[in-house]
Coordinates of C-alpha atoms in Angstrom, one line a residue:
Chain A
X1 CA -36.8 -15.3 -9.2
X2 CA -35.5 -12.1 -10.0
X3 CA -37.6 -9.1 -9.6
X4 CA -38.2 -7.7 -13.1
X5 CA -39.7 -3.9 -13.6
X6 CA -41.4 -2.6 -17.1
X7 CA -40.0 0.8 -17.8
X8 CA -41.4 2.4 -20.9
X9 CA -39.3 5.2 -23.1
X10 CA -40.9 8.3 -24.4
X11 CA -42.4 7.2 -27.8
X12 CA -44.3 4.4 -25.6
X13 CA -42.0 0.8 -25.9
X14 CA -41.6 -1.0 -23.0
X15 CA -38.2 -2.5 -21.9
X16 CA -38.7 -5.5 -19.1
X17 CA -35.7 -5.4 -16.5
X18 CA -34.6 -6.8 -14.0
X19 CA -34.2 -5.0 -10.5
X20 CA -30.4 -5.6 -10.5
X21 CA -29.7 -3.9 -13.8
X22 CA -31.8 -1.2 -13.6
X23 CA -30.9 0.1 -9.9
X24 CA -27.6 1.6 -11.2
X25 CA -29.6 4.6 -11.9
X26 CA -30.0 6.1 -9.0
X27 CA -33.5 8.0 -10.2
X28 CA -35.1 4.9 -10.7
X29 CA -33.6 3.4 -7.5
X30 CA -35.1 6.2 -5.3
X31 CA -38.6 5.7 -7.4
X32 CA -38.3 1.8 -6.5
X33 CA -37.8 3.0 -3.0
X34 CA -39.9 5.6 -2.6
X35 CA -42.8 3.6 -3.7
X36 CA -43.4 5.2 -6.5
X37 CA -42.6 2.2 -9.8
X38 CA -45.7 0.8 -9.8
X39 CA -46.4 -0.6 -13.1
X40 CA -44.9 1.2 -15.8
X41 CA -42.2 3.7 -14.9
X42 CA -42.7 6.1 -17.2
X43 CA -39.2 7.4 -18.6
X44 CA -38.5 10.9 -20.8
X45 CA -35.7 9.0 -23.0
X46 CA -36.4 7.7 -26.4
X47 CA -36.3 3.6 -27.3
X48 CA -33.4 4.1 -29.3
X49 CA -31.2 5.9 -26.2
X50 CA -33.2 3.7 -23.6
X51 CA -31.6 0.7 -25.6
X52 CA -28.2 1.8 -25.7
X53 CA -28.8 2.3 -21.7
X54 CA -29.7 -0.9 -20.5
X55 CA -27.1 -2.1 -23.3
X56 CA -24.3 -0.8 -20.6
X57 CA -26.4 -1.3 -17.2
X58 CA -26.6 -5.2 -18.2
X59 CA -22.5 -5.2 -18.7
X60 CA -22.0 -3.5 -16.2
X61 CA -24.4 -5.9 -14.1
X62 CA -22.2 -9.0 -15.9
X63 CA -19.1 -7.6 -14.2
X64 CA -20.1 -7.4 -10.7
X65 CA -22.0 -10.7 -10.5
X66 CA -18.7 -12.2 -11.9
X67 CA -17.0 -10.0 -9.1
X68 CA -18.5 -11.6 -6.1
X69 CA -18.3 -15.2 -7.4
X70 CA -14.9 -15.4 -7.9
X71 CA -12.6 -16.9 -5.9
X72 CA -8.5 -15.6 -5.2
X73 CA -6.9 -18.2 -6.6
X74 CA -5.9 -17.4 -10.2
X75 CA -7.7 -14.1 -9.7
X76 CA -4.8 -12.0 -11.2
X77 CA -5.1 -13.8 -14.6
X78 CA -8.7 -13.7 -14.7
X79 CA -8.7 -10.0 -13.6
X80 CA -6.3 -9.1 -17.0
X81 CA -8.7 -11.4 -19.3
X82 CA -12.4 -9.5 -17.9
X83 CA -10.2 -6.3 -18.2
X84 CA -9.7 -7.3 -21.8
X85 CA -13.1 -8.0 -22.6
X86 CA -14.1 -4.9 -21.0
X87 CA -12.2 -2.9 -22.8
X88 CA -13.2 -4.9 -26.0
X89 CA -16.9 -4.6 -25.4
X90 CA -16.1 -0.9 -24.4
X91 CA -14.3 0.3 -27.7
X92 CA -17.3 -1.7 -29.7
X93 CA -20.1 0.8 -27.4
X94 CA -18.2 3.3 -28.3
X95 CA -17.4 2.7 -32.1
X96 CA -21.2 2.5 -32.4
X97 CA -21.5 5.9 -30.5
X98 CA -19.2 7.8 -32.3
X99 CA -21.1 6.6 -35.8
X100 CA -24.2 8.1 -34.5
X101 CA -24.1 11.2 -32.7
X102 CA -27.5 11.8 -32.5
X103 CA -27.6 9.1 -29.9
X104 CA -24.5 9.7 -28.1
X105 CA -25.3 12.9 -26.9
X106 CA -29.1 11.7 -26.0
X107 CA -27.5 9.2 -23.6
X108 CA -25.0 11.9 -22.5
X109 CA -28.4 13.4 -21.0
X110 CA -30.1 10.3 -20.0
X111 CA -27.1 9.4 -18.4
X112 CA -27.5 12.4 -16.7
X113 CA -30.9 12.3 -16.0
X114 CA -30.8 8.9 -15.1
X115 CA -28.2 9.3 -12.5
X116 CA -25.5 7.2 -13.7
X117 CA -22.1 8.2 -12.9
X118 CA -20.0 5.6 -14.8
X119 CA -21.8 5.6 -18.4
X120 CA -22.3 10.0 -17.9
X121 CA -18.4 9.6 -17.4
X122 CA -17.6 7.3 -19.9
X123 CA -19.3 9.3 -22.4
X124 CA -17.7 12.6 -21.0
X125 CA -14.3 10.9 -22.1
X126 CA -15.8 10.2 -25.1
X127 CA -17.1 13.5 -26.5
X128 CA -13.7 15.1 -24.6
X129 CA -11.6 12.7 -27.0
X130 CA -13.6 13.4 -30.1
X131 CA -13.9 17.4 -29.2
X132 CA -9.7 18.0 -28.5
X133 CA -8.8 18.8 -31.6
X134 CA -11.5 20.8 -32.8
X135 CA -11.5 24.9 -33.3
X136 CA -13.8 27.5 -31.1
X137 CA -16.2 27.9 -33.8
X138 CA -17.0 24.1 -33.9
X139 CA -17.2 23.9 -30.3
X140 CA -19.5 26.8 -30.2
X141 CA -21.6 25.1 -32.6
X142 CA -22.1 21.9 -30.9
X143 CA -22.9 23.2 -27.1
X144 CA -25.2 26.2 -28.4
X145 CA -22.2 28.9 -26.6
X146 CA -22.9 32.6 -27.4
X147 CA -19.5 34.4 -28.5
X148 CA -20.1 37.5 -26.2
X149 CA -16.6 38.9 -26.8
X150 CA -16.3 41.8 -29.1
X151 CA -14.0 41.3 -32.2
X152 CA -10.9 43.3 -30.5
X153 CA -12.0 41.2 -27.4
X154 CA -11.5 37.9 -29.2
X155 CA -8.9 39.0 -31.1
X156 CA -6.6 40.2 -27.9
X157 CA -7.5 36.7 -26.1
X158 CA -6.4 34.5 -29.6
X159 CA -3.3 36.3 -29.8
X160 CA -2.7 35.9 -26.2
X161 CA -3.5 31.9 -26.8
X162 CA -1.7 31.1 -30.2
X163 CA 0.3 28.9 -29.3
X164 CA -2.7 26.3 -28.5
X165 CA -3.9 26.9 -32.5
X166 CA -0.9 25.8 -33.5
X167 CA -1.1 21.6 -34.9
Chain B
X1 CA -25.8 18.7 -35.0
X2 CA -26.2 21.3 -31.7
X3 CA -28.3 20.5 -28.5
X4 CA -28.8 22.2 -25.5
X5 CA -26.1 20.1 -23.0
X6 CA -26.4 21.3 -19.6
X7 CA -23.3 23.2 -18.7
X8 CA -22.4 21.0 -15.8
X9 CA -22.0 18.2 -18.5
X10 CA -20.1 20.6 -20.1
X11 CA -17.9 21.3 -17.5
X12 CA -17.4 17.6 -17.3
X13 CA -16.7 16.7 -20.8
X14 CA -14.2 20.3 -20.5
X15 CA -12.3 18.5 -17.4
X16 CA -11.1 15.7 -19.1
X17 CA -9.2 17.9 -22.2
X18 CA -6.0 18.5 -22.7
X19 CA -4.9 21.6 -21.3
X20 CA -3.7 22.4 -25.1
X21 CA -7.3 22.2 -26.1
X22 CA -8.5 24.2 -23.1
X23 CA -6.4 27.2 -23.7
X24 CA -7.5 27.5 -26.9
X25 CA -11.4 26.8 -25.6
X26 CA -10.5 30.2 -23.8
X27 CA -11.7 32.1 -26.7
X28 CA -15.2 30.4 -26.8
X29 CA -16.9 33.2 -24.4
X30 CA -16.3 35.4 -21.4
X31 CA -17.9 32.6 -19.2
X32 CA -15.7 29.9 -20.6
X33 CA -12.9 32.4 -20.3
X34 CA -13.6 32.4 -16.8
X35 CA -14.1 29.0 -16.1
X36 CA -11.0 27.5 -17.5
X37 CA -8.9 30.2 -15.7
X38 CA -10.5 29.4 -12.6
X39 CA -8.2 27.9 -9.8
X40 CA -11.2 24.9 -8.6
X41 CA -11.1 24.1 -12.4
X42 CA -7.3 24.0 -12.3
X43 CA -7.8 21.6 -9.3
X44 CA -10.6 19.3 -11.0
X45 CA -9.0 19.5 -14.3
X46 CA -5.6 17.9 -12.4
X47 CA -7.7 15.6 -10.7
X48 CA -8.9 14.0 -13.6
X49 CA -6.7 14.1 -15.8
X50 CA -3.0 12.5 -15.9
X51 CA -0.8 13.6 -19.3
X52 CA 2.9 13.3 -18.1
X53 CA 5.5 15.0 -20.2
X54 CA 9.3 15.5 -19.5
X55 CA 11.0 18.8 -19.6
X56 CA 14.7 18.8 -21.0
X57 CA 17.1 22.0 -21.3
X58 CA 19.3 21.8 -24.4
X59 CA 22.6 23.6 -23.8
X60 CA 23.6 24.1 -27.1
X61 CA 20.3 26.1 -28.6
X62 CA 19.9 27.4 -24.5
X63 CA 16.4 26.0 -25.2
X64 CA 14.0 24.0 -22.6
X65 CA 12.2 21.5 -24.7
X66 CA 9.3 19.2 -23.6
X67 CA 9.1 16.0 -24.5
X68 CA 5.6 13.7 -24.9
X69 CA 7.5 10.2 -24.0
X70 CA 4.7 8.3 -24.8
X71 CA 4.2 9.3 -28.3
X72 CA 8.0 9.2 -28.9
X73 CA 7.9 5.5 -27.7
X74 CA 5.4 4.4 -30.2
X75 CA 6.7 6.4 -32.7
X76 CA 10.6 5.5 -31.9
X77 CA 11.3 8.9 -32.5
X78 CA 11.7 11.7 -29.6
X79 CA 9.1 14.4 -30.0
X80 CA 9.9 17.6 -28.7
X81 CA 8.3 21.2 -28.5
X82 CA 10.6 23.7 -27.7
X83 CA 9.3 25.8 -25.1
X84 CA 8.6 30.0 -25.0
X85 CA 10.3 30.0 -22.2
X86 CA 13.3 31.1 -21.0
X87 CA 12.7 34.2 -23.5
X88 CA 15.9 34.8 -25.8
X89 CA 18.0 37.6 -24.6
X90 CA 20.7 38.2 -26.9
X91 CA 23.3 40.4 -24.7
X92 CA 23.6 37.7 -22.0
X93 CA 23.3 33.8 -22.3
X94 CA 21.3 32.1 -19.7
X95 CA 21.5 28.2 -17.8
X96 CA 18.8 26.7 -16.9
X97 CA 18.7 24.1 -14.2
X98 CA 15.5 22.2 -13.4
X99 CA 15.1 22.0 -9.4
X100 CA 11.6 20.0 -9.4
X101 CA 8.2 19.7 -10.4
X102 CA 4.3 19.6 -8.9
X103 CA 0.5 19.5 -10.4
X104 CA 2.7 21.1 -13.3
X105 CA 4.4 23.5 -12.1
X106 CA 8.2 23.3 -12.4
X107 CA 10.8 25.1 -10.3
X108 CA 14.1 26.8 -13.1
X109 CA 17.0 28.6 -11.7
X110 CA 18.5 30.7 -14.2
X111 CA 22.3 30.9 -14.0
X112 CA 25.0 32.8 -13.8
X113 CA 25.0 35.5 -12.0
X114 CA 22.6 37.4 -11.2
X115 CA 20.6 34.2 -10.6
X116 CA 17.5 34.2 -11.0
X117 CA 14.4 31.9 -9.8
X118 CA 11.2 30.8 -11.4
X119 CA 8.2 28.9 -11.2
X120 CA 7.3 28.1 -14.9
X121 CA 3.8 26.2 -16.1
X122 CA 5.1 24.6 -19.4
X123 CA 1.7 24.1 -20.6
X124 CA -0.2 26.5 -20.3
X125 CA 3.2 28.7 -21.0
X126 CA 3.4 31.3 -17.8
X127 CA 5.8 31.8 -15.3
X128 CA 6.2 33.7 -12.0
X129 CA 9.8 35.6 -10.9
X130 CA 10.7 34.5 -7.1
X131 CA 12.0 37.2 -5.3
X132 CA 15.8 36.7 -4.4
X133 CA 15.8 35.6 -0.7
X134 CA 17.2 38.8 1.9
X135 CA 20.0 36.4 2.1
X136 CA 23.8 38.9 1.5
X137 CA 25.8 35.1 1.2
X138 CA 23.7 34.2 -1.5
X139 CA 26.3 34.8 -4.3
X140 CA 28.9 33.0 -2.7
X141 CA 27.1 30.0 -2.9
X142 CA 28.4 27.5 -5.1
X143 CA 27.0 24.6 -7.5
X144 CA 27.5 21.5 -4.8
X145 CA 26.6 23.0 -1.5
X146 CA 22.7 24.4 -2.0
X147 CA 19.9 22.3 -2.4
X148 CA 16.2 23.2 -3.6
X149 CA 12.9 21.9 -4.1
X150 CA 9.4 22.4 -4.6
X151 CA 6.0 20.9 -3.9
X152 CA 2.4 21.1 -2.4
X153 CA 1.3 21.9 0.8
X154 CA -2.8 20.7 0.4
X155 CA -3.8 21.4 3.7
X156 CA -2.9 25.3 3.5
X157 CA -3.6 25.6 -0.3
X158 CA 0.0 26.8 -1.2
X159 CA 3.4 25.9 -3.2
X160 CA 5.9 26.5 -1.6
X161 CA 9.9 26.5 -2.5
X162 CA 12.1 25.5 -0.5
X163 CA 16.1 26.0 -0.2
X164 CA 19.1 24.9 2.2
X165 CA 23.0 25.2 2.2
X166 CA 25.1 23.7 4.2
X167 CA 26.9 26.2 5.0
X168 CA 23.8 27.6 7.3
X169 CA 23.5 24.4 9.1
X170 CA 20.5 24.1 11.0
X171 CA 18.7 26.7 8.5
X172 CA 15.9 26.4 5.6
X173 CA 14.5 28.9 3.6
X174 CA 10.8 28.5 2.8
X175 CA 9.1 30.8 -0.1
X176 CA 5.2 30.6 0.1
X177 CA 3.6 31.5 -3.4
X178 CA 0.7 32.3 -1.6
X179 CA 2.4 34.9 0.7
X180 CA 5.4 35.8 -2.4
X181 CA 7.3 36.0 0.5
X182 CA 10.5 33.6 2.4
X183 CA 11.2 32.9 5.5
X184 CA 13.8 31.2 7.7
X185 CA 13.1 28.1 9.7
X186 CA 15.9 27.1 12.1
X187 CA 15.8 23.3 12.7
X188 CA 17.8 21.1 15.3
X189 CA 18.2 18.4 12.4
X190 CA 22.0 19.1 11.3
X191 CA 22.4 19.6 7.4
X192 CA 25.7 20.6 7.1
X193 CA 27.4 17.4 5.7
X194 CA 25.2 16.6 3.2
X195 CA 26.4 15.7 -0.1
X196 CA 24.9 14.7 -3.5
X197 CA 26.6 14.5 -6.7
X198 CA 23.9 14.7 -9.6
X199 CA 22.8 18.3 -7.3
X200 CA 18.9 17.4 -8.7
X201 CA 16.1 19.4 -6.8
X202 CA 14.2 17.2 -5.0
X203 CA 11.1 15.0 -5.3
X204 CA 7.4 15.8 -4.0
X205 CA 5.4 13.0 -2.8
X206 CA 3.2 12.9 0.0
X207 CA 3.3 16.4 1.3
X208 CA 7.2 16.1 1.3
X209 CA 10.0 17.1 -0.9
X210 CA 12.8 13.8 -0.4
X211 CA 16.4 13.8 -1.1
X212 CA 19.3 11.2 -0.8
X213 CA 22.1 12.6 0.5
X214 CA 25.4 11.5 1.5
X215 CA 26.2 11.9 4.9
X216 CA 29.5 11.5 6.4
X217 CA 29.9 8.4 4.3
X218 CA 26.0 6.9 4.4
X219 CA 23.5 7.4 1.9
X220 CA 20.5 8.8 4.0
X221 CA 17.2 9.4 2.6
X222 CA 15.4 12.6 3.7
X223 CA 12.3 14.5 3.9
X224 CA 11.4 17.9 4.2
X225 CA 7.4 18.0 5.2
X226 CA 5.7 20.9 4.1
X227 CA 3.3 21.5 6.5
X228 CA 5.4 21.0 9.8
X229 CA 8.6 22.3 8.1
X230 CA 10.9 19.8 9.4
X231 CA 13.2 17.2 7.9
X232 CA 13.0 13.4 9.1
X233 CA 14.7 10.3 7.9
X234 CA 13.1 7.7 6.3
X235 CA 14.8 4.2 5.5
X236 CA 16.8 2.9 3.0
X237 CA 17.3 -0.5 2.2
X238 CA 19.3 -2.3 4.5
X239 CA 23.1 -2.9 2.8
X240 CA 22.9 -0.2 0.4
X241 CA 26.4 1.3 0.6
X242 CA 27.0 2.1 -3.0
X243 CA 26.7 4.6 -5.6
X244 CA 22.7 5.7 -5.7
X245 CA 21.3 7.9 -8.1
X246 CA 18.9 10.5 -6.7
X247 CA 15.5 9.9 -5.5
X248 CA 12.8 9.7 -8.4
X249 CA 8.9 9.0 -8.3
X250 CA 7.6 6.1 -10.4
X251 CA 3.9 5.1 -10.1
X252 CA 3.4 7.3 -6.8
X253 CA 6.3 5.4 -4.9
X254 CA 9.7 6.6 -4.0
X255 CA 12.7 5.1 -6.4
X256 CA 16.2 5.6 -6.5
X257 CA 19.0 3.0 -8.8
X258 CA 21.3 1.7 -7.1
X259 CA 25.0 1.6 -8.9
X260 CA 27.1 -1.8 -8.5
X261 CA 29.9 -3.1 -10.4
X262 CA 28.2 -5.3 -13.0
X263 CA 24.6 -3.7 -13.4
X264 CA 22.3 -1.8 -11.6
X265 CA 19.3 -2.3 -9.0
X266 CA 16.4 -0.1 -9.1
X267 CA 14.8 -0.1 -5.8
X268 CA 10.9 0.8 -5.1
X269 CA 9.8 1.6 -1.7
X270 CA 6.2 0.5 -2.3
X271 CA 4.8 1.6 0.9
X272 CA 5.6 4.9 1.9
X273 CA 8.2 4.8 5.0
X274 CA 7.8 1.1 5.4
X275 CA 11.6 0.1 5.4
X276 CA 10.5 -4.1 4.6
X277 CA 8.3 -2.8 1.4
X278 CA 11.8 -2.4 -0.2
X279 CA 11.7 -4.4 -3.7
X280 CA 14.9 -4.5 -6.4
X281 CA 14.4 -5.0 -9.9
X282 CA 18.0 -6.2 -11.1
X283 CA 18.9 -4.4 -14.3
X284 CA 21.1 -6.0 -17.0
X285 CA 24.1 -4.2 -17.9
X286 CA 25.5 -6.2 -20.4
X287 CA 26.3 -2.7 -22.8
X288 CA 28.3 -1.5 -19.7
X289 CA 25.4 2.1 -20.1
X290 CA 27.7 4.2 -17.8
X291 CA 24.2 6.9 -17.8
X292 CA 25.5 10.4 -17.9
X293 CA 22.2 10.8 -16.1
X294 CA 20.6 7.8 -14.4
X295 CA 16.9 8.4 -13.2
X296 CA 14.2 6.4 -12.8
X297 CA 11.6 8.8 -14.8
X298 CA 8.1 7.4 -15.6
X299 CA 6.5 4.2 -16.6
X300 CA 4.8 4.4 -19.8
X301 CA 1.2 3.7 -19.7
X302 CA 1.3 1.2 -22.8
X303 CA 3.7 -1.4 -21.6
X304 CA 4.7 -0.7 -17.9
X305 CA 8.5 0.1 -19.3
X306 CA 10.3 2.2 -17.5
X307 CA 11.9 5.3 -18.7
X308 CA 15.3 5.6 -16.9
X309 CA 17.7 8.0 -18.2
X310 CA 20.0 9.7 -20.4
X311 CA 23.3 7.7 -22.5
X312 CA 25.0 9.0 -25.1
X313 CA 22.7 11.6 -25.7
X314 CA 19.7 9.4 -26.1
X315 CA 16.8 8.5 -23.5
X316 CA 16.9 4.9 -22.4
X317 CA 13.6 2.8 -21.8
X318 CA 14.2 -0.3 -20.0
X319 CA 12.1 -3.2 -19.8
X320 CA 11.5 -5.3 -16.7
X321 CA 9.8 -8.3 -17.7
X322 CA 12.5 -9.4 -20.8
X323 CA 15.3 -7.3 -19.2
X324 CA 16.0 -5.3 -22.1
X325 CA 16.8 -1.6 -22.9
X326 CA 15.6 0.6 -25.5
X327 CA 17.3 3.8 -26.9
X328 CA 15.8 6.2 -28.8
X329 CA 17.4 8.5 -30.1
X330 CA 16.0 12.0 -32.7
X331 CA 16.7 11.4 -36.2
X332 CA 15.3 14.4 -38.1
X333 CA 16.1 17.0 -35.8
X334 CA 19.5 16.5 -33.8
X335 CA 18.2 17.2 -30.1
X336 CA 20.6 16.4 -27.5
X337 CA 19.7 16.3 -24.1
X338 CA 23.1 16.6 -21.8
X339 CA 20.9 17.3 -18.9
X340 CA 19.1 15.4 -16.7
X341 CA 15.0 15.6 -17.3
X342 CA 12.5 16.0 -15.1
X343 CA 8.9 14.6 -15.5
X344 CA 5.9 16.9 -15.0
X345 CA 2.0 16.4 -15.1
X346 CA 0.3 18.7 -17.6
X347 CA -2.0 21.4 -16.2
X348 CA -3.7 24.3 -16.0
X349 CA -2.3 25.7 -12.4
X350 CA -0.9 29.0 -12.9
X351 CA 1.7 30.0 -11.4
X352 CA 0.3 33.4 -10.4
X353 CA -1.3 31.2 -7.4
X354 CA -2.1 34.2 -4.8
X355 CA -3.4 36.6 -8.0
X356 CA -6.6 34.5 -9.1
X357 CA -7.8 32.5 -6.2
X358 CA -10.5 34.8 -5.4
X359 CA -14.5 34.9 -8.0
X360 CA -14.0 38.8 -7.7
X361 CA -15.7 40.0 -10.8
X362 CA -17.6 36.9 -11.7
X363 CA -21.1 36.9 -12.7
X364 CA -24.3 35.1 -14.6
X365 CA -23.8 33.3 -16.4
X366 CA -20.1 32.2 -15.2
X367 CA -21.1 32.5 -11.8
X368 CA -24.0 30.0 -12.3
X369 CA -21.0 27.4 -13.4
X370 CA -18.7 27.7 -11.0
X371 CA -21.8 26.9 -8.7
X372 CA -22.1 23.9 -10.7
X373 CA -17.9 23.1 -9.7
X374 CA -18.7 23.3 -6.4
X375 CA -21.7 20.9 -6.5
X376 CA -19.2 18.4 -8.1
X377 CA -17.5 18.3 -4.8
X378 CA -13.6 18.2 -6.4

């Protein structure tokens, strides 16, 4: 029997989950460890994000259970299918991300608070790709940045850089 | 839409960019300034992220161009920026000969006389002036006789040139871009017969720059190390005694083609220095492609082709599993390329290594994230 654990999201639902799936995070790993996931584990990340997170920790999950079953032979081919699934399953995640910001960037900190590497650099890749063609200003928007240059300050340093403005 | 992502994340999302993007992020505030000029970014940035371009110098417009292969493939069209550099001087019309690239940095030697020697980071558009070596035979030497190359040296932090003639025989000249300074290493391994006919600079793998040479009659394959400054042979297939092109990189293993009569052979070493990891992919010749340049270049990330050269003024992909070649050639614009390419990673390394290595004059804010770098552990 697997062991299962009740986490519950900020606005009080309660996802039940198996040990496996939810030990990629390394916060709740340590609180497993440490004793401390008695019950409910209590999580600051909304249903909707919480969702979207065990949405990858369960593929993910899928992948390595395959992993260790698998025997060589015919390995290669099998490898090239999973990779094309993966990748399938992937664009679909992020498709849904990219039509709802909102949530992509809350997962971009649960990720992080979370502690998992894979999705926080999936994501990463994600907003990078959606972000490279986009201007100062709209970047400045986004990530809250102060312009602290002066105008001749800014000025000087997009001269200096035109060639990057250019399409 | 705007929500408070730590700056770490940012960092992250910033690392996986296109160094395009990131130059023009520059302007976004002093802190970001700061951290995209910063030499562990450069180093995290590389780490992460692989866009390789090829850089080409056109004769006729005295223009280096560089040219995103990838995009041209799918496109069957080559795309090419010309590049800002070298600048246009009207009184005096320069050559420019491409001696070998690393983390984006490339190594030019302006000719004719008075030569002159650069490291030049395509991307990010700077270069850096090497000093002429204290060296009074350096005019005499000719086209055919002088070889050069560049590459990494991790374990001391520093680029370093590299140059020999074999005229000097036992001699090599070492620049450190660290130091902006040569010296001369005097070596028991004999130099002074080697022979190569394309003259490329050489190629940087594995904290070595390699070569094949001709020597007295044998194709040898050599490598200067970086850190112990010392050539050493490493082995060739057994039976090669025909034409070889120069050594090329492809997918992080040594390559060179190998010339016969009715087609070619391009040979992989897929284990570094391990003669019996040797492996030849027979290429079909059936357009007789004499190659005015014949390198393998890159393999493109969609299809696993292989980029491998220069005919007729057009760059030739070839394709292993049905054994076929591609050409593309420019229709819009004609672009020729008469000289051979040379494939470079895009980055944000500047060239001006020794001048910004140091967090002098970093604070806050800035200081705060470049804390946050070295957590990441690069």
């Amino acid at each position: 029997m697997a062991i299962m654990y009740a986490l519950k999201s900020s606005d009080n639902e309660i996802f039940e989950v198996e040990q496996k799936v939810i030990e990629q995070s390394e916060t709740i790993k340590k609180m497993i460890e440490d004793g401390a996931a008695t019950g409910e584990i209590p999580l600051q990340v909304s249903s909707k994000t919480l969702a979207k997170v065990l949405e990858w920790c369960k593929q993910r999950q899928h992948k390595t259970v395959e992993n260790e079953n698998d025997d060589n032979k015919g390995k290669r081919k099998k490898e090239r299918d999973e990779d094309d699934d993966i990748k399938e399953w992937e664009n679909k995640f992020s498709d849904e991300l990219k039509a709802d910001k909102d949530v992509l960037f809350d997962l971009l900190l649960a990720s992080n608070y979370l502690d998992l590497p894979a999705l926080l650099s999936f994501l990463c890749q994600l907003v990078a790709d959606m972000v490279a063609g986009k201007m100062p200003e709209e970047i400045r928007r986004m990530f809250n940045i102060e312009n602290d240059f002066t105008p001749e300050e800014e000025k000087a340093i997009t001269a200096e850089h035109g060639w990057a403005f250019q399409p | 839409m705007a929500i408070d992502v730590p700056p770490e994340i940012i960092v992250d999302i910033f690392s996986k960019l296109p160094v395009k993007s990131l130059c023009r992020f520059k302007c976004l505030s002093k802190a970001w300034l700061l951290l995209i000029s910063n030499t562990k970014f450069a180093k995290m940035h590389l780490s992460r992220t692989n866009t390789q371009k090829f850089l080409n110098y056109h004769s006729s417009s005295r223009s280096l161009y560089s040219v995103d292969y990838e995009t041209s493939y799918q496109e069957d069209e080559v795309v090419a920026v010309k590049l800002g550099f070298p600048k246009k001087n009207k009184r005096r019309s320069r050559w420019v000969s491409i001696y070998g690239s690393c983390n984006g940095l490339i190594l030019l030697r302006c000719q004719p006389k008075p030569y002159a020697t650069y490291i030049y980071n395509p991307s990010i558009n700077e270069y850096r002036q090497i000093p002429d070596e204290d060296d009074p035979g350096n005019l005499t030497i000719t086209h055919y006789n002088c070889f050069y190359g560049f590459g990494y040296a991790q374990p001391v932090d520093d680029y370093k040139v590299v140059k020999f003639c074999t005229r000097e025989k036992n001699t090599v000249r070492v620049f450190s871009l660290r130091n902006n300074s040569w010296k001369r290493v005097e070596l028991e391994y004999d130099i002074s017969k080697f022979y190569d006919t394309d003259n490329r600079g050489g190629i940087f793998l594995n904290g070595a720059i390699h070569w094949i040479f001709y020597d007295e009659g044998e194709s040898k394959l050599v490598a200067f190390d970086l850190m112990e400054e010392n050539f050493k042979t490493l082995p060739l297939p057994e039976g090669i005694t025909s034409m070889c092109s120069s050594v090329g990189i492809l997918g992080g293993c040594l390559v060179f083609i190998e010339r016969r009569r009715w087609g070619n052979y391009l040979w992989i070493m897929k284990e570094y220095n391990v003669i019996d990891s040797w492996e030849a992919i027979s290429m079909m010749d059936e357009d007789n492609y004499q190659f005015e340049c014949l390198q393998a270049l890159c393999y493109l990330k969609i299809n696993s082709e292989i980029m491998v050269g220069l005919e007729n003024e057009k760059l030739v992909f070839y394709n292993p599993r049905d054994e076929t070649l591609k050409e593309l050639a420019s229709r819009k614009i004609s672009y020729n390329f008469p000289y051979c390419p040379d494939v470079y990673q895009e980055s944000l390394v500047s060239p001006n290594y020794n001048a910004n290595s140091t967090d002098e004059g970093i604070n806050g804010y800035s200081l705060f994230i470049l804390h946050k770098i070295e957590e990441l552990k690069i």
